[in-house]
mmCIF file of C-alpha atoms in Angstrom:
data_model
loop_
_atom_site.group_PDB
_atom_site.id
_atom_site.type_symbol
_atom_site.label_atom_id
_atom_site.label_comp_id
_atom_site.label_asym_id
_atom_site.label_seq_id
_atom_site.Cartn_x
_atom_site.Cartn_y
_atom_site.Cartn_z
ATOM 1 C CA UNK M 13 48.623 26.422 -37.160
ATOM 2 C CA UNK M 14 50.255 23.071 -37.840
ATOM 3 C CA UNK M 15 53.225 22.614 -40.693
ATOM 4 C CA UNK M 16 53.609 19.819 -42.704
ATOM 5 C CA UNK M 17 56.642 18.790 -39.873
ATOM 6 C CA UNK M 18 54.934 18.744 -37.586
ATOM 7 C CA UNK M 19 51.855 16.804 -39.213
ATOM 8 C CA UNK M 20 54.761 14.242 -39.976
ATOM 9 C CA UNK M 21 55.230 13.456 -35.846
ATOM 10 C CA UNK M 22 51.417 13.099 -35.379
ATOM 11 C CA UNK M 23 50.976 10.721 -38.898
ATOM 12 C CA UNK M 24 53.016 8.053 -40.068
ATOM 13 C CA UNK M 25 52.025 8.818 -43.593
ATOM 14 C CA UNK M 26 54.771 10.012 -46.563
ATOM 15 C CA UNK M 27 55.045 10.879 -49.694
ATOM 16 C CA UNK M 28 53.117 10.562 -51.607
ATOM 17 C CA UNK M 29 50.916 9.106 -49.140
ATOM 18 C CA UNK M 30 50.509 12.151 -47.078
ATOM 19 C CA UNK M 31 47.692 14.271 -47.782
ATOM 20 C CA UNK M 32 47.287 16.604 -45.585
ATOM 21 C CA UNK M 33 50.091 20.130 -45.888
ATOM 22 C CA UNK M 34 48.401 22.268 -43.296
ATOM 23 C CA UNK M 35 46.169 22.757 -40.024
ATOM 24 C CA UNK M 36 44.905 26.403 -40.262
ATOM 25 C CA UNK M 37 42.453 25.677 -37.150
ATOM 26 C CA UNK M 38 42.105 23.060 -34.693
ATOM 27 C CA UNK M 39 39.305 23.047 -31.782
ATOM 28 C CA UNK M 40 40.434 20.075 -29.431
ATOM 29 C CA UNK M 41 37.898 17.876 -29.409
ATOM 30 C CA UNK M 42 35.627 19.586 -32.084
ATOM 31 C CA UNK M 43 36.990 20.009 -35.399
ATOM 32 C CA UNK M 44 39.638 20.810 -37.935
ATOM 33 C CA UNK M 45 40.365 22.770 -40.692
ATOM 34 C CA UNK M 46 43.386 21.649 -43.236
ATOM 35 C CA UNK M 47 44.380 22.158 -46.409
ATOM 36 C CA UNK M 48 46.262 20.125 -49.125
ATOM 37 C CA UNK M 49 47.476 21.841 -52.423
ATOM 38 C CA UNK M 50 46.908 19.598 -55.402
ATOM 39 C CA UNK M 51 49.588 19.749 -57.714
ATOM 40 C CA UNK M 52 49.862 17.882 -61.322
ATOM 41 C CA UNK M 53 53.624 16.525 -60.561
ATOM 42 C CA UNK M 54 51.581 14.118 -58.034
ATOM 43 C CA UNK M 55 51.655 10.495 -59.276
ATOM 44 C CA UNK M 56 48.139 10.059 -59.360
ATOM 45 C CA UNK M 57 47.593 12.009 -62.406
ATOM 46 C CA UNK M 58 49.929 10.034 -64.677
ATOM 47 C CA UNK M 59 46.901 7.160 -64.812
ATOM 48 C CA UNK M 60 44.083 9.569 -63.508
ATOM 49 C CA UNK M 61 43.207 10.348 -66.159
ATOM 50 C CA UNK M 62 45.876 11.677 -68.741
ATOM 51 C CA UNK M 63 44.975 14.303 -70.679
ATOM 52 C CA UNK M 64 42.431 15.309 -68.125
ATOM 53 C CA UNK M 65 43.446 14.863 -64.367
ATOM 54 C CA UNK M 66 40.902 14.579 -61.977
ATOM 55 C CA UNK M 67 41.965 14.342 -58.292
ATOM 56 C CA UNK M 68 40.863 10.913 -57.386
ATOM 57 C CA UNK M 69 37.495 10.966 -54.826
ATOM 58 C CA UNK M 70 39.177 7.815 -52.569
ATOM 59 C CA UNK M 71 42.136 10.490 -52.046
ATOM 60 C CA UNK M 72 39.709 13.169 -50.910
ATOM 61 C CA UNK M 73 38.184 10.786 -48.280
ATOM 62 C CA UNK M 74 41.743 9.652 -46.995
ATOM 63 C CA UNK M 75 42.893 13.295 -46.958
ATOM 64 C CA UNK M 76 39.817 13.992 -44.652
ATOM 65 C CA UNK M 77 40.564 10.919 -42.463
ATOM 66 C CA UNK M 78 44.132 11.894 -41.924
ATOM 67 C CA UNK M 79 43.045 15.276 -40.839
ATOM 68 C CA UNK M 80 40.424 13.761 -38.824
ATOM 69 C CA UNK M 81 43.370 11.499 -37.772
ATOM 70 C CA UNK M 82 45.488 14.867 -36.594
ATOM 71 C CA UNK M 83 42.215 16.158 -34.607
ATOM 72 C CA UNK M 84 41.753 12.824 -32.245
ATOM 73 C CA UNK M 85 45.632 12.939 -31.706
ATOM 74 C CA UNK M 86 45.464 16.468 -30.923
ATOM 75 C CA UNK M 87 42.740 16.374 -28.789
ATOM 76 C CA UNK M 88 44.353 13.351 -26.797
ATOM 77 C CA UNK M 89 45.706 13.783 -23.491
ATOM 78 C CA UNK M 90 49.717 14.648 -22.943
ATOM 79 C CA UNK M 91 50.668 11.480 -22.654
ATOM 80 C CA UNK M 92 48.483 9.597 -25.690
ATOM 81 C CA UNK M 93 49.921 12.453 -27.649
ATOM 82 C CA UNK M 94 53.464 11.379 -26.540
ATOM 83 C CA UNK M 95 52.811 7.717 -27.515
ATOM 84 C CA UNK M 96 51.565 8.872 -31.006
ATOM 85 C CA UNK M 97 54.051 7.476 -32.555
ATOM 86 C CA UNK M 98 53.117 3.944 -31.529
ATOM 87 C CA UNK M 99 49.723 4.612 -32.660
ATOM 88 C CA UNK M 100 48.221 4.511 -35.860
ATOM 89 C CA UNK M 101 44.400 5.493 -37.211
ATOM 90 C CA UNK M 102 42.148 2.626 -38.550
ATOM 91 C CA UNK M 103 39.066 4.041 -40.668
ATOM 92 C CA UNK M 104 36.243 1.398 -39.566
ATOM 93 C CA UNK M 105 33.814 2.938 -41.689
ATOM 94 C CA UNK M 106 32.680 5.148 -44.208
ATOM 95 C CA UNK M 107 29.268 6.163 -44.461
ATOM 96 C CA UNK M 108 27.215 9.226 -46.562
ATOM 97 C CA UNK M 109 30.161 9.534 -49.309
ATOM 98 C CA UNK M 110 29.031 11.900 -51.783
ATOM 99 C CA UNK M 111 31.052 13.662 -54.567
ATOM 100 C CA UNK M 112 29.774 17.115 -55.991
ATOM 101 C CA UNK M 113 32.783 18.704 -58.417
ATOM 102 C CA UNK M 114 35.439 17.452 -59.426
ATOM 103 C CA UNK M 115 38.894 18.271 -57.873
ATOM 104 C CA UNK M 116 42.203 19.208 -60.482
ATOM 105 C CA UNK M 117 45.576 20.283 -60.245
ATOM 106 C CA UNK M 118 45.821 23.684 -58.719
ATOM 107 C CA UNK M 119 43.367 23.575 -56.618
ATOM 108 C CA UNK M 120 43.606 24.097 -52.827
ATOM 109 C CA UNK M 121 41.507 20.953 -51.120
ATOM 110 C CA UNK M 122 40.038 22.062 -47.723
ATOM 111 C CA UNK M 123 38.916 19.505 -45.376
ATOM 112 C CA UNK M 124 36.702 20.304 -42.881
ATOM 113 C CA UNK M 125 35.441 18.503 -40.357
ATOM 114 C CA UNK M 126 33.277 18.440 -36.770
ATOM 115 C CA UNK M 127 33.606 15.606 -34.327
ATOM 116 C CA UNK M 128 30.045 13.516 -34.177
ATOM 117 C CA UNK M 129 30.466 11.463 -31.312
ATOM 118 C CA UNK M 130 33.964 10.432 -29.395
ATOM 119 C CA UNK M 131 33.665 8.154 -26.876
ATOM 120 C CA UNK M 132 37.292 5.901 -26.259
ATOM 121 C CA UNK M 133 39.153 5.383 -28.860
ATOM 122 C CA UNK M 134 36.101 5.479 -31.613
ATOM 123 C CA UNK M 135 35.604 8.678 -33.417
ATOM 124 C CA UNK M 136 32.587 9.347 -35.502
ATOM 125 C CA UNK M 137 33.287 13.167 -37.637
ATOM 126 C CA UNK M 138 31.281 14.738 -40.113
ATOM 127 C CA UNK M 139 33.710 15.484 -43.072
ATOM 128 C CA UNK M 140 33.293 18.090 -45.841
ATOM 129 C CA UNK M 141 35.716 19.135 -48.432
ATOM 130 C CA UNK M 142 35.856 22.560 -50.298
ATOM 131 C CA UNK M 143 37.706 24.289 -53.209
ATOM 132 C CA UNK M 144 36.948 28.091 -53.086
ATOM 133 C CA UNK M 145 34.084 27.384 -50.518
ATOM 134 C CA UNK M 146 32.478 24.972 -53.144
ATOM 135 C CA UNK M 147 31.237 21.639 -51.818
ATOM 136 C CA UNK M 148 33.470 19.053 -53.311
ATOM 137 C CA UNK M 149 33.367 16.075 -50.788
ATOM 138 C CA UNK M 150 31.438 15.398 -48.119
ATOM 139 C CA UNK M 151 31.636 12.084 -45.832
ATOM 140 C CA UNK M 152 30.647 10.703 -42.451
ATOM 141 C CA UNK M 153 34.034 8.790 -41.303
ATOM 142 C CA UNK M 154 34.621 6.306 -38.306
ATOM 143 C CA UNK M 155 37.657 5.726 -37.090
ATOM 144 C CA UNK M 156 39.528 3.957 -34.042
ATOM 145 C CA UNK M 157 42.944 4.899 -32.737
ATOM 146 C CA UNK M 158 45.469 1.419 -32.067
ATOM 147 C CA UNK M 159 48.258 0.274 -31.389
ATOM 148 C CA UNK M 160 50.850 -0.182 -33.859
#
C-alpha cells in the first residue's frame, strides 16, 4: 500500500491538483489499483454544477493518469525511481474515453489500470474507473516520462 506521502515523492501534483489518496495494489510493471475519495468541500463543485455536483469526467481521466503516472515510476529501476523528482509525466494521448455514470461527492473513485505496451519511456495502459464495482470511466492513456 502507498499513502498519500508517499504518492507526494513520486508526483509533483498538490492540492487540489492531486488526485490520487491511495495505492491499495501495485504489480510492477502491470497495473495499479488506487483510490481517491470525492468529497463536496473540493473546489470543483462550487461551478460543477451547483445545486447538483457532478465530479468532472476530465478529473477522472487525470486521476487515472496520475495513478498510471505512480505505476511507470514504480516499476522504474532504483535509480530512475531516485531521480523521480526531476521527472515529470506527459499524457501524449488519450484515446477510447468513454463515460458511463456519473461520479458525486461521497463516492470512492477507483482507478484501475493494466499496462498495454511499455517500451522506453512510452507507456500505453488500459484505464478503468469504478464506484462500488460500477463502470464509471474507462480510457486508453499514453504517456511519456521527461525530464523536468
Amino acid at each position: 500500500m502507498i499513502d498519500v506521502v508517499e504518492i507526494q515523492n513520486i508526483l509533483p501534483h498538490r492540492y487540489p491538483f492531486l488526485l490520487v489518496d491511495r495505492v491499495t495494489d501495485l504489480k510492477e510493471g502491470e497495473s495499479v489499483v488506487a483510490y481517491k475519495n470525492v468529497s463536496i468541500s473540493e473546489p470543483v463543485f462550487e461551478g460543477h454544477f451547483p445545486g447538483h455536483p457532478i465530479y468532472p469526467g476530465v478529473m477522472i481521466i487525470e486521476g487515472m493518469a496520475q495513478a498510471g503516472g505512480i505505476l511507470a515510476f514504480k516499476s522504474s529501476s532504483k535509480e530512475a525511481q531516485e531521480a523521480a523528482k526531476d521527472k515529470v509525466v506527459y499524457f501524449m494521448s488519450i484515446d477510447k474515453a468513454k463515460f458511463r455514470n456519473p461520479v458525486k461527492p461521497g463516492d470512492r473513485l477507483e482507478y484501475r489500470l493494466n499496462v498495454i505496451k511499455h517500451r522506453g519511456n512510452i507507456w500505453v495502459l488500459e484505464g478503468k474507473a469504478y464506484v462500488d464495482e460500477n463502470l464509471v470511466a474507462e480510457a486508453e492513456l499514453k504517456a511519456m516520462i521527461v525530464d523536468r
